Short mmCIF file of N, CA and C in Angstrom, two decimals:
data_model
loop_
_atom_site.label_atom_id
_atom_site.label_comp_id
_atom_site.label_asym_id
_atom_site.label_seq_id
_atom_site.Cartn_x
_atom_site.Cartn_y
_atom_site.Cartn_z
N MET N 1 0.62 -0.94 -0.01
CA MET N 1 -0.02 -0.25 0.15
C MET N 1 1.10 1.33 0.02
N SER N 2 0.73 2.46 -0.86
CA SER N 2 1.62 3.23 -0.97
C SER N 2 1.34 4.29 0.11
N LYS N 3 2.28 4.99 0.62
CA LYS N 3 2.32 5.92 1.47
C LYS N 3 0.88 6.88 1.30
N GLN N 4 0.47 7.23 0.23
CA GLN N 4 -0.59 8.09 0.07
C GLN N 4 -1.78 7.56 0.20
N GLY N 5 -1.90 6.22 0.15
CA GLY N 5 -3.19 5.15 0.26
C GLY N 5 -3.15 5.12 1.91
N ARG N 6 -2.37 4.73 2.52
CA ARG N 6 -2.26 4.83 3.79
C ARG N 6 -2.87 6.02 4.48
N ARG N 7 -2.76 7.02 4.03
CA ARG N 7 -2.92 8.73 4.35
C ARG N 7 -4.51 8.91 4.54
N ALA N 8 -5.00 7.85 2.69
CA ALA N 8 -6.35 8.21 2.58
C ALA N 8 -7.32 7.86 3.30
N ILE N 9 -6.15 6.08 4.00
CA ILE N 9 -7.44 5.26 4.83
C ILE N 9 -6.94 5.79 6.42
N TRP N 10 -6.20 6.03 6.97
CA TRP N 10 -5.96 6.55 8.17
C TRP N 10 -5.31 8.03 8.65
N PRO N 11 -6.10 8.61 8.18
CA PRO N 11 -5.18 10.22 8.29
C PRO N 11 -5.06 10.53 9.90
N GLY N 12 -6.50 10.06 11.01
CA GLY N 12 -6.24 10.45 11.92
C GLY N 12 -5.05 9.68 12.73
N LEU N 13 -5.06 8.37 12.28
CA LEU N 13 -4.24 7.34 12.94
C LEU N 13 -2.50 7.79 12.64
N LEU N 14 -2.53 8.19 11.61
CA LEU N 14 -1.14 8.43 11.17
C LEU N 14 -0.59 9.89 11.68
N ALA N 15 -1.52 10.55 11.93
CA ALA N 15 -1.30 12.01 12.65
C ALA N 15 -1.11 11.71 14.03
N SER N 16 -2.16 10.73 14.92
CA SER N 16 -1.26 10.76 16.57
C SER N 16 -0.50 9.93 16.37
N LEU N 17 0.22 8.79 15.60
CA LEU N 17 1.49 8.28 15.47
C LEU N 17 2.43 8.72 15.46
N ALA N 18 2.37 9.96 14.42
CA ALA N 18 3.86 10.70 13.65
C ALA N 18 3.58 11.75 14.53
N GLY N 19 2.89 12.36 15.53
CA GLY N 19 3.16 13.50 15.97
C GLY N 19 2.86 14.78 15.15
N ARG N 20 1.95 14.58 14.33
CA ARG N 20 1.45 15.33 13.58
C ARG N 20 0.00 15.47 13.70
N ASP N 21 -0.31 16.82 13.09
CA ASP N 21 -2.07 17.04 12.88
C ASP N 21 -2.55 16.45 11.87
N LYS N 22 -3.82 16.28 11.57
CA LYS N 22 -4.37 15.82 10.50
C LYS N 22 -3.63 16.18 8.71
N SER N 23 -3.16 17.66 9.13
CA SER N 23 -3.28 18.13 7.66
C SER N 23 -1.52 17.65 7.61
N GLY N 24 -0.88 16.87 8.75
CA GLY N 24 0.43 16.60 8.52
C GLY N 24 1.68 17.66 8.85
N GLN N 25 0.95 18.88 9.51
CA GLN N 25 2.03 19.56 10.33
C GLN N 25 2.35 19.22 11.49
N GLY N 26 3.77 19.13 11.88
CA GLY N 26 4.61 18.40 12.58
C GLY N 26 3.70 19.28 14.11
N ARG N 27 4.14 18.17 15.05
CA ARG N 27 3.80 18.54 16.59
C ARG N 27 5.25 18.37 17.01
N SER N 28 5.38 18.35 18.19
CA SER N 28 6.91 18.35 19.02
C SER N 28 6.63 16.73 18.89
N GLY N 29 8.14 16.27 19.04
CA GLY N 29 8.30 14.92 18.74
C GLY N 29 8.52 14.37 17.39
N GLY N 30 9.12 13.27 17.50
CA GLY N 30 9.15 12.50 15.95
C GLY N 30 8.34 11.00 15.79
N SER N 31 8.57 10.67 14.60
CA SER N 31 7.70 9.57 14.49
C SER N 31 8.56 8.16 14.09
N HIS N 32 8.54 7.06 14.36
CA HIS N 32 9.25 5.70 13.70
C HIS N 32 8.30 5.40 13.11
N PHE N 33 6.90 5.42 13.17
CA PHE N 33 5.36 4.62 12.41
C PHE N 33 5.71 4.58 11.16
N ASN N 34 6.47 5.53 10.30
CA ASN N 34 6.56 4.89 8.98
C ASN N 34 7.44 3.92 8.49
N ARG N 35 7.82 3.21 9.54
CA ARG N 35 8.93 2.15 9.27
C ARG N 35 8.03 0.65 9.43
N PHE N 36 6.57 0.96 9.39
CA PHE N 36 5.71 -0.37 8.96
C PHE N 36 5.89 -0.74 7.82
N ASN N 37 5.93 -2.01 7.02
CA ASN N 37 5.62 -2.53 5.82
C ASN N 37 4.39 -2.85 5.38
N ASP N 38 4.16 -2.98 4.19
CA ASP N 38 2.63 -3.44 3.62
C ASP N 38 2.07 -4.42 4.61
N SER N 39 2.84 -5.15 5.27
CA SER N 39 2.24 -6.49 6.03
C SER N 39 1.43 -5.70 6.97
N ALA N 40 2.29 -4.99 7.68
CA ALA N 40 1.59 -4.51 8.83
C ALA N 40 0.82 -3.60 8.73
N TRP N 41 0.38 -2.74 7.52
CA TRP N 41 -0.73 -1.93 7.09
C TRP N 41 -1.79 -2.29 6.75
N SER N 42 -1.65 -4.01 6.17
CA SER N 42 -2.61 -4.35 5.93
C SER N 42 -3.39 -5.51 7.40
N VAL N 43 -2.66 -5.33 8.18
CA VAL N 43 -3.12 -5.87 9.65
C VAL N 43 -4.06 -4.51 10.08
N LEU N 44 -3.67 -3.70 10.11
CA LEU N 44 -4.20 -2.12 10.32
C LEU N 44 -5.65 -2.21 9.34
N GLU N 45 -5.67 -2.46 8.18
CA GLU N 45 -6.94 -2.60 7.68
C GLU N 45 -7.82 -3.54 7.98
N PHE N 46 -7.22 -4.89 8.24
CA PHE N 46 -8.01 -5.92 8.54
C PHE N 46 -8.46 -5.82 10.23
N ALA N 47 -7.93 -5.06 10.96
CA ALA N 47 -7.93 -4.78 12.18
C ALA N 47 -9.63 -3.46 12.32
N ARG N 48 -9.22 -2.76 11.18
CA ARG N 48 -10.56 -1.70 11.08
C ARG N 48 -11.81 -2.56 10.69
N GLN N 49 -11.52 -3.56 9.77
CA GLN N 49 -12.88 -4.07 9.40
C GLN N 49 -13.06 -5.24 10.91
N GLU N 50 -12.74 -5.58 11.40
CA GLU N 50 -12.61 -6.38 12.86
C GLU N 50 -13.77 -5.56 13.53
N ALA N 51 -13.18 -4.53 13.82
CA ALA N 51 -13.67 -3.33 14.34
C ALA N 51 -15.46 -3.19 13.86
N ASP N 52 -15.26 -2.46 12.55
CA ASP N 52 -16.40 -2.46 11.72
C ASP N 52 -17.58 -3.76 12.25
N TYR N 53 -16.70 -5.11 11.65
CA TYR N 53 -17.69 -6.07 11.94
C TYR N 53 -18.51 -6.21 13.15
N LEU N 54 -17.65 -5.84 14.61
CA LEU N 54 -18.31 -5.94 16.16
C LEU N 54 -18.90 -4.52 16.28
N ASN N 55 -19.05 -3.63 15.53
CA ASN N 55 -19.70 -2.54 15.57
C ASN N 55 -19.13 -1.36 16.53
N HIS N 56 -17.63 -1.67 16.82
CA HIS N 56 -16.83 -1.30 17.95
C HIS N 56 -16.66 0.21 17.24
N ASN N 57 -16.74 1.25 17.87
CA ASN N 57 -16.15 2.72 17.82
C ASN N 57 -14.61 2.84 18.23
N TYR N 58 -13.92 1.90 18.05
CA TYR N 58 -12.78 2.03 18.33
C TYR N 58 -11.72 0.95 18.11
N LEU N 59 -10.61 0.93 17.91
CA LEU N 59 -9.67 -0.13 17.20
C LEU N 59 -8.31 -0.62 18.41
N GLY N 60 -9.16 -1.93 19.11
CA GLY N 60 -8.36 -2.32 20.41
C GLY N 60 -7.20 -3.67 19.93
N THR N 61 -6.49 -4.08 21.05
CA THR N 61 -5.63 -5.10 20.79
C THR N 61 -6.11 -6.58 20.48
N GLU N 62 -7.69 -6.29 20.57
CA GLU N 62 -8.55 -7.57 20.23
C GLU N 62 -8.77 -7.56 18.77
N HIS N 63 -9.00 -6.26 18.12
CA HIS N 63 -9.03 -6.41 16.70
C HIS N 63 -7.56 -6.59 16.15
N LEU N 64 -6.90 -6.30 16.73
CA LEU N 64 -5.46 -6.46 16.02
C LEU N 64 -4.96 -7.93 16.19
N LEU N 65 -5.46 -8.87 16.96
CA LEU N 65 -5.15 -9.76 17.32
C LEU N 65 -6.39 -10.75 16.14
N LEU N 66 -7.28 -10.51 15.76
CA LEU N 66 -8.24 -10.95 15.04
C LEU N 66 -7.61 -10.74 13.34
N ALA N 67 -7.32 -9.31 13.56
CA ALA N 67 -6.84 -9.35 12.09
C ALA N 67 -5.46 -10.11 11.83
N LEU N 68 -4.90 -10.35 12.72
CA LEU N 68 -3.30 -10.84 12.86
C LEU N 68 -3.98 -12.70 12.25
N MET N 69 -4.67 -12.80 12.55
CA MET N 69 -5.00 -14.57 12.26
C MET N 69 -5.73 -14.44 10.84
N ARG N 70 -5.86 -13.53 9.95
CA ARG N 70 -6.54 -13.54 8.90
C ARG N 70 -5.60 -13.84 7.63
N GLY N 71 -5.89 -14.78 6.83
CA GLY N 71 -4.76 -14.95 5.56
C GLY N 71 -4.51 -16.18 5.33
N PRO N 72 -4.73 -16.96 4.56
CA PRO N 72 -4.05 -18.37 4.75
C PRO N 72 -2.98 -18.50 4.48
N ASN N 73 -2.06 -17.24 4.00
CA ASN N 73 -0.48 -17.28 3.83
C ASN N 73 -0.13 -16.27 4.64
N SER N 74 -0.86 -16.05 5.97
CA SER N 74 -0.10 -15.38 6.76
C SER N 74 0.60 -15.84 7.72
N ALA N 75 2.06 -15.70 7.80
CA ALA N 75 2.53 -15.87 8.87
C ALA N 75 2.34 -15.90 10.39
N THR N 76 1.61 -15.04 10.57
CA THR N 76 1.19 -14.72 12.00
C THR N 76 0.16 -15.99 12.48
N ALA N 77 -0.67 -16.07 11.07
CA ALA N 77 -1.91 -17.17 11.25
C ALA N 77 -1.42 -18.24 11.34
N LYS N 78 -0.29 -18.48 10.57
CA LYS N 78 0.38 -20.02 10.96
C LYS N 78 0.88 -20.08 12.50
N VAL N 79 1.81 -18.93 12.72
CA VAL N 79 2.16 -19.20 14.34
C VAL N 79 0.85 -19.37 15.20
N LEU N 80 0.27 -18.82 14.95
CA LEU N 80 -1.16 -19.08 16.22
C LEU N 80 -1.94 -20.26 15.91
N ASP N 81 -2.12 -20.68 14.41
CA ASP N 81 -2.55 -22.06 14.38
C ASP N 81 -1.65 -23.15 14.97
N ASN N 82 -0.35 -22.67 14.73
CA ASN N 82 0.70 -23.97 15.45
C ASN N 82 0.70 -23.81 16.53
N LEU N 83 0.18 -22.95 17.62
CA LEU N 83 -0.26 -22.96 18.69
C LEU N 83 -1.64 -23.16 19.30
N GLY N 84 -2.19 -23.52 18.33
CA GLY N 84 -3.98 -24.33 18.42
C GLY N 84 -4.72 -23.36 18.69
N ILE N 85 -4.69 -22.29 17.97
CA ILE N 85 -5.62 -21.12 17.96
C ILE N 85 -6.26 -20.80 16.81
N ASP N 86 -7.79 -20.80 16.75
CA ASP N 86 -8.23 -20.71 15.21
C ASP N 86 -8.74 -19.19 15.34
N LEU N 87 -9.21 -18.66 14.34
CA LEU N 87 -10.01 -17.09 14.33
C LEU N 87 -11.62 -17.61 15.03
N GLU N 88 -12.07 -18.23 14.64
CA GLU N 88 -13.24 -18.37 15.14
C GLU N 88 -13.40 -18.79 16.71
N LYS N 89 -12.67 -19.54 17.12
CA LYS N 89 -12.54 -19.48 18.50
C LYS N 89 -11.93 -18.23 19.52
N VAL N 90 -11.26 -17.03 18.71
CA VAL N 90 -10.83 -16.27 18.91
C VAL N 90 -11.88 -15.04 19.09
N ARG N 91 -12.59 -14.92 17.98
CA ARG N 91 -13.83 -14.44 17.82
C ARG N 91 -14.57 -14.32 18.81
N LEU N 92 -15.19 -15.62 19.09
CA LEU N 92 -15.87 -16.03 20.00
C LEU N 92 -15.80 -15.59 21.78
N ALA N 93 -14.33 -15.55 21.69
CA ALA N 93 -13.68 -15.28 23.15
C ALA N 93 -13.83 -13.80 23.27
N VAL N 94 -13.65 -13.12 21.97
CA VAL N 94 -13.50 -11.39 22.15
C VAL N 94 -15.03 -11.08 22.26
N GLU N 95 -15.89 -11.66 21.58
CA GLU N 95 -17.63 -11.40 22.16
C GLU N 95 -18.00 -11.89 23.13
N GLY N 96 -17.18 -12.71 23.39
CA GLY N 96 -17.45 -12.95 25.04
C GLY N 96 -17.09 -12.18 26.12
N ILE N 97 -15.91 -11.59 26.09
CA ILE N 97 -15.24 -10.42 26.81
C ILE N 97 -16.01 -9.28 26.72
N ILE N 98 -16.23 -8.68 25.61
CA ILE N 98 -16.52 -7.22 25.30
C ILE N 98 -17.64 -7.19 25.11
N GLY N 99 -18.12 -8.09 23.73
CA GLY N 99 -19.44 -7.86 23.32
C GLY N 99 -19.75 -7.24 21.77
N ARG N 100 -20.40 -7.01 21.18
CA ARG N 100 -20.53 -6.11 20.12
C ARG N 100 -21.42 -4.79 20.20
N GLY N 101 -20.98 -3.87 19.43
CA GLY N 101 -21.57 -2.55 19.71
C GLY N 101 -23.36 -2.56 18.69
N GLU N 102 -23.99 -1.87 19.86
CA GLU N 102 -25.44 -2.00 19.17
C GLU N 102 -26.02 -1.68 17.56
N ARG N 103 -25.07 -0.69 16.90
CA ARG N 103 -25.14 -0.48 15.62
C ARG N 103 -23.62 -0.01 14.96
N PRO N 104 -23.69 -0.37 13.66
CA PRO N 104 -22.44 0.41 13.21
C PRO N 104 -22.16 1.52 13.15
N VAL N 105 -20.73 1.70 13.16
CA VAL N 105 -19.69 2.94 13.25
C VAL N 105 -19.32 3.32 12.15
N GLY N 106 -19.91 4.39 11.65
CA GLY N 106 -19.01 5.02 10.51
C GLY N 106 -18.08 6.32 10.97
N GLY N 107 -17.30 6.64 10.02
CA GLY N 107 -16.17 7.62 10.19
C GLY N 107 -14.88 6.77 10.98
N GLU N 108 -14.18 7.49 10.96
CA GLU N 108 -12.83 7.22 11.68
C GLU N 108 -13.11 6.69 13.20
N ILE N 109 -11.70 5.71 13.27
CA ILE N 109 -12.11 4.81 14.53
C ILE N 109 -10.46 5.04 14.84
N PRO N 110 -10.89 5.39 16.06
CA PRO N 110 -9.65 5.72 16.72
C PRO N 110 -8.98 4.07 17.48
N LEU N 111 -7.31 4.57 17.65
CA LEU N 111 -6.77 3.30 18.54
C LEU N 111 -7.06 3.57 20.13
N THR N 112 -7.12 2.88 20.32
CA THR N 112 -7.01 2.36 22.07
C THR N 112 -5.18 3.16 22.12
N PRO N 113 -5.11 3.44 23.40
CA PRO N 113 -3.96 3.70 24.25
C PRO N 113 -3.28 2.14 24.11
N ARG N 114 -3.80 1.23 24.70
CA ARG N 114 -3.09 -0.13 24.30
C ARG N 114 -2.89 -0.45 23.04
N ALA N 115 -3.61 -0.54 22.31
CA ALA N 115 -3.10 -0.82 20.75
C ALA N 115 -2.00 0.10 20.17
N LYS N 116 -1.89 1.56 20.36
CA LYS N 116 -1.18 2.28 20.04
C LYS N 116 0.46 2.09 20.68
N LYS N 117 0.13 1.40 22.08
CA LYS N 117 1.20 0.82 22.70
C LYS N 117 1.86 -0.74 21.78
N VAL N 118 0.94 -1.25 21.46
CA VAL N 118 1.45 -2.62 20.58
C VAL N 118 2.30 -1.99 19.15
N MET N 119 1.82 -0.86 18.98
CA MET N 119 2.53 -0.46 17.67
C MET N 119 3.66 0.29 17.88
N GLU N 120 3.79 0.88 19.08
CA GLU N 120 5.23 1.23 19.45
C GLU N 120 6.09 0.11 19.71
N LEU N 121 5.75 -1.23 20.17
CA LEU N 121 6.62 -2.78 21.01
C LEU N 121 6.53 -3.08 19.67
N ALA N 122 5.89 -3.11 18.43
CA ALA N 122 6.05 -3.47 17.40
C ALA N 122 7.42 -2.92 16.62
N VAL N 123 7.69 -1.60 16.44
CA VAL N 123 8.72 -0.93 16.13
C VAL N 123 10.30 -1.48 16.90
N GLU N 124 9.92 -1.59 17.99
CA GLU N 124 10.83 -1.82 18.97
C GLU N 124 11.20 -3.35 18.73
N GLU N 125 10.37 -4.43 18.65
CA GLU N 125 10.83 -5.58 18.28
C GLU N 125 11.60 -5.91 16.92
N ALA N 126 10.93 -5.26 15.82
CA ALA N 126 11.61 -5.01 14.66
C ALA N 126 13.21 -4.71 14.98
N ARG N 127 13.27 -3.52 15.51
CA ARG N 127 14.91 -3.15 16.02
C ARG N 127 15.75 -4.10 16.76
N ARG N 128 15.07 -4.79 17.50
CA ARG N 128 15.66 -5.54 18.38
C ARG N 128 15.91 -6.95 17.61
N LEU N 129 15.46 -7.25 16.83
CA LEU N 129 15.91 -8.45 15.75
C LEU N 129 16.32 -7.98 14.56
N LYS N 130 16.80 -6.74 14.43
CA LYS N 130 17.37 -6.03 13.64
C LYS N 130 16.90 -6.00 11.94
N HIS N 131 15.74 -5.76 11.98
CA HIS N 131 14.63 -5.72 10.87
C HIS N 131 14.53 -4.31 10.68
N HIS N 132 14.66 -3.88 9.30
CA HIS N 132 14.73 -2.90 8.95
C HIS N 132 12.98 -2.06 9.13
N ASP N 133 12.07 -2.80 8.67
CA ASP N 133 10.44 -2.41 8.71
C ASP N 133 10.26 -3.40 9.84
N ALA N 134 8.94 -3.04 10.46
CA ALA N 134 7.95 -3.61 11.42
C ALA N 134 6.96 -4.38 10.53
N GLY N 135 6.64 -5.41 10.39
CA GLY N 135 5.79 -6.36 9.85
C GLY N 135 4.54 -6.89 11.03
N ALA N 136 4.20 -7.91 10.28
CA ALA N 136 2.72 -8.36 11.02
C ALA N 136 3.20 -8.98 12.07
N GLU N 137 4.41 -9.93 11.75
CA GLU N 137 4.99 -10.61 12.93
C GLU N 137 5.46 -9.47 13.95
N HIS N 138 6.16 -8.56 13.72
CA HIS N 138 6.65 -8.08 15.01
C HIS N 138 5.21 -6.86 15.67
N LEU N 139 4.40 -6.90 14.99
CA LEU N 139 2.83 -6.64 15.58
C LEU N 139 2.31 -7.71 16.64
N LEU N 140 2.60 -8.79 16.03
CA LEU N 140 2.17 -9.97 17.18
C LEU N 140 3.24 -9.91 18.20
N LEU N 141 4.38 -9.71 18.22
CA LEU N 141 5.10 -9.71 19.22
C LEU N 141 5.08 -8.61 20.15
N GLY N 142 4.57 -7.45 19.42
CA GLY N 142 4.28 -6.40 20.40
C GLY N 142 2.80 -6.38 20.81
N LEU N 143 1.92 -7.38 19.95
CA LEU N 143 0.63 -7.94 20.98
C LEU N 143 0.81 -8.88 22.14
N VAL N 144 1.84 -9.32 22.25
CA VAL N 144 2.13 -10.15 23.51
C VAL N 144 2.75 -9.80 24.58
N ARG N 145 3.84 -8.81 23.83
CA ARG N 145 4.66 -8.10 24.89
C ARG N 145 3.82 -6.94 25.69
N GLU N 146 2.73 -6.42 24.86
CA GLU N 146 1.99 -5.27 25.59
C GLU N 146 1.41 -6.10 26.97
N GLY N 147 0.77 -7.19 27.05
CA GLY N 147 0.28 -8.22 27.75
C GLY N 147 -0.93 -7.67 28.64
N GLU N 148 -1.49 -6.53 28.61
CA GLU N 148 -2.50 -6.41 29.29
C GLU N 148 -3.79 -5.95 28.64
N GLY N 149 -3.90 -6.00 27.38
CA GLY N 149 -5.38 -5.64 26.60
C GLY N 149 -6.04 -6.84 26.60
N VAL N 150 -7.04 -6.59 26.09
CA VAL N 150 -8.10 -8.08 25.66
C VAL N 150 -7.15 -9.00 25.16
N ALA N 151 -6.49 -8.62 24.09
CA ALA N 151 -5.87 -9.73 23.20
C ALA N 151 -5.09 -10.46 24.28
N ALA N 152 -4.61 -9.80 24.88
CA ALA N 152 -3.64 -11.11 26.05
C ALA N 152 -4.20 -11.36 26.53
N LYS N 153 -5.37 -11.24 27.40
CA LYS N 153 -6.65 -11.87 28.06
C LYS N 153 -6.91 -13.46 27.11
N VAL N 154 -7.34 -13.14 26.10
CA VAL N 154 -7.90 -13.89 25.28
C VAL N 154 -6.52 -14.90 24.81
N LEU N 155 -5.41 -14.40 24.63
CA LEU N 155 -4.76 -15.52 24.66
C LEU N 155 -4.12 -16.40 25.86
N GLU N 156 -4.07 -15.81 26.68
CA GLU N 156 -3.58 -16.42 27.65
C GLU N 156 -4.71 -17.47 28.01
N SER N 157 -6.08 -16.94 27.88
CA SER N 157 -7.27 -18.08 28.31
C SER N 157 -6.94 -19.35 27.44
N PHE N 158 -6.38 -19.05 26.44
CA PHE N 158 -5.58 -20.31 25.56
C PHE N 158 -4.56 -21.30 25.96
N GLY N 159 -4.14 -20.61 26.88
CA GLY N 159 -2.77 -21.24 27.39
C GLY N 159 -1.82 -20.57 26.43
N VAL N 160 -1.53 -19.43 25.91
CA VAL N 160 -0.35 -18.82 24.75
C VAL N 160 0.36 -18.06 26.11
N SER N 161 1.58 -18.18 26.28
CA SER N 161 2.61 -17.06 26.49
C SER N 161 3.28 -16.23 26.06
N GLN N 162 3.67 -15.19 26.07
CA GLN N 162 4.59 -14.28 25.39
C GLN N 162 5.97 -15.20 24.68
N ASP N 163 6.62 -15.61 25.73
CA ASP N 163 7.84 -16.77 25.52
C ASP N 163 7.54 -17.93 24.09
N LEU N 164 6.21 -18.34 24.35
CA LEU N 164 5.82 -19.50 23.38
C LEU N 164 5.58 -18.56 21.81
N VAL N 165 4.95 -17.59 21.97
CA VAL N 165 4.86 -16.89 20.53
C VAL N 165 6.19 -16.53 20.40
N ARG N 166 6.94 -16.06 21.21
CA ARG N 166 8.19 -15.26 20.72
C ARG N 166 9.28 -16.41 19.97
N ALA N 167 9.06 -17.80 20.42
CA ALA N 167 9.83 -18.73 19.93
C ALA N 167 9.41 -19.18 18.89
N GLN N 168 8.14 -19.24 18.65
CA GLN N 168 7.38 -19.68 17.31
C GLN N 168 7.78 -18.56 16.06
N VAL N 169 7.75 -17.08 16.54
CA VAL N 169 8.02 -16.13 15.41
C VAL N 169 9.26 -16.26 15.25
N VAL N 170 10.36 -16.39 16.28
CA VAL N 170 11.90 -16.42 15.90
C VAL N 170 11.91 -17.37 15.11
N ASN N 171 11.36 -18.83 15.53
CA ASN N 171 11.83 -19.75 14.38
C ASN N 171 11.16 -19.51 13.05
N LEU N 172 9.91 -19.00 12.91
CA LEU N 172 9.57 -18.74 11.85
C LEU N 172 10.93 -18.30 10.72
N LEU N 173 10.96 -16.70 11.43
CA LEU N 173 11.56 -15.90 10.53
C LEU N 173 12.92 -16.41 10.52
N LYS N 174 13.34 -17.32 11.23
CA LYS N 174 14.97 -18.02 11.06
C LYS N 174 14.96 -18.92 9.69
N LYS N 175 13.53 -19.53 9.57
CA LYS N 175 13.39 -20.45 8.61
C LYS N 175 13.31 -19.87 7.35
N ASP N 176 12.52 -19.05 6.83
CA ASP N 176 12.74 -18.43 5.47
C ASP N 176 12.52 -17.28 5.31
N SER N 177 12.42 -17.05 4.20
CA SER N 177 11.73 -15.02 4.28
C SER N 177 10.64 -15.54 4.28
N VAL N 178 9.78 -14.47 5.31
CA VAL N 178 8.54 -14.75 5.79
C VAL N 178 7.62 -14.27 4.75
N VAL N 179 6.08 -14.91 4.67
CA VAL N 179 5.31 -14.51 3.73
C VAL N 179 4.46 -14.26 4.65
N THR N 180 4.05 -12.60 4.72
CA THR N 180 3.56 -12.23 6.03
C THR N 180 2.12 -11.72 5.45
N CYS N 181 1.23 -11.54 6.62
CA CYS N 181 -0.49 -11.01 6.46
C CYS N 181 -0.80 -10.79 4.74
#
């Protein structure tokens, strides 16, 4: 997805993450969020779709988890599948914890503070692994590292730990070039 396409889909997201207002004018602070690759941006778009599907007026860690599980060729979906977790079980668990909204939400959907933290941690994970860009696999690592959101509770309910996910992702990254989300 081009930078221009990302700006059209996520003006508020990019602004808040980049330390800019919606017009693109800078505020104090900088950004490393332009370091996301196409797989990470696809996850964000899928997360938006998940929030829409559940009629939620925010994008939280649970939506990121659901998005990370989409796509048969998704590396993150393979990791979670290897751990015995499937999309429908996670969707049921998410709905059991937070339910569905009463009506569809239109317009921009803001990220929760925890979801923003996941994105920050994803960039840190990419750096930690000496990768230039943060991808879907780094978002998964950030998600488990954040450890307190709805997604973390869902993963914990399935007996999945941060260490287990990290080992699976690192193993996958070592095996070959990753085909991500």
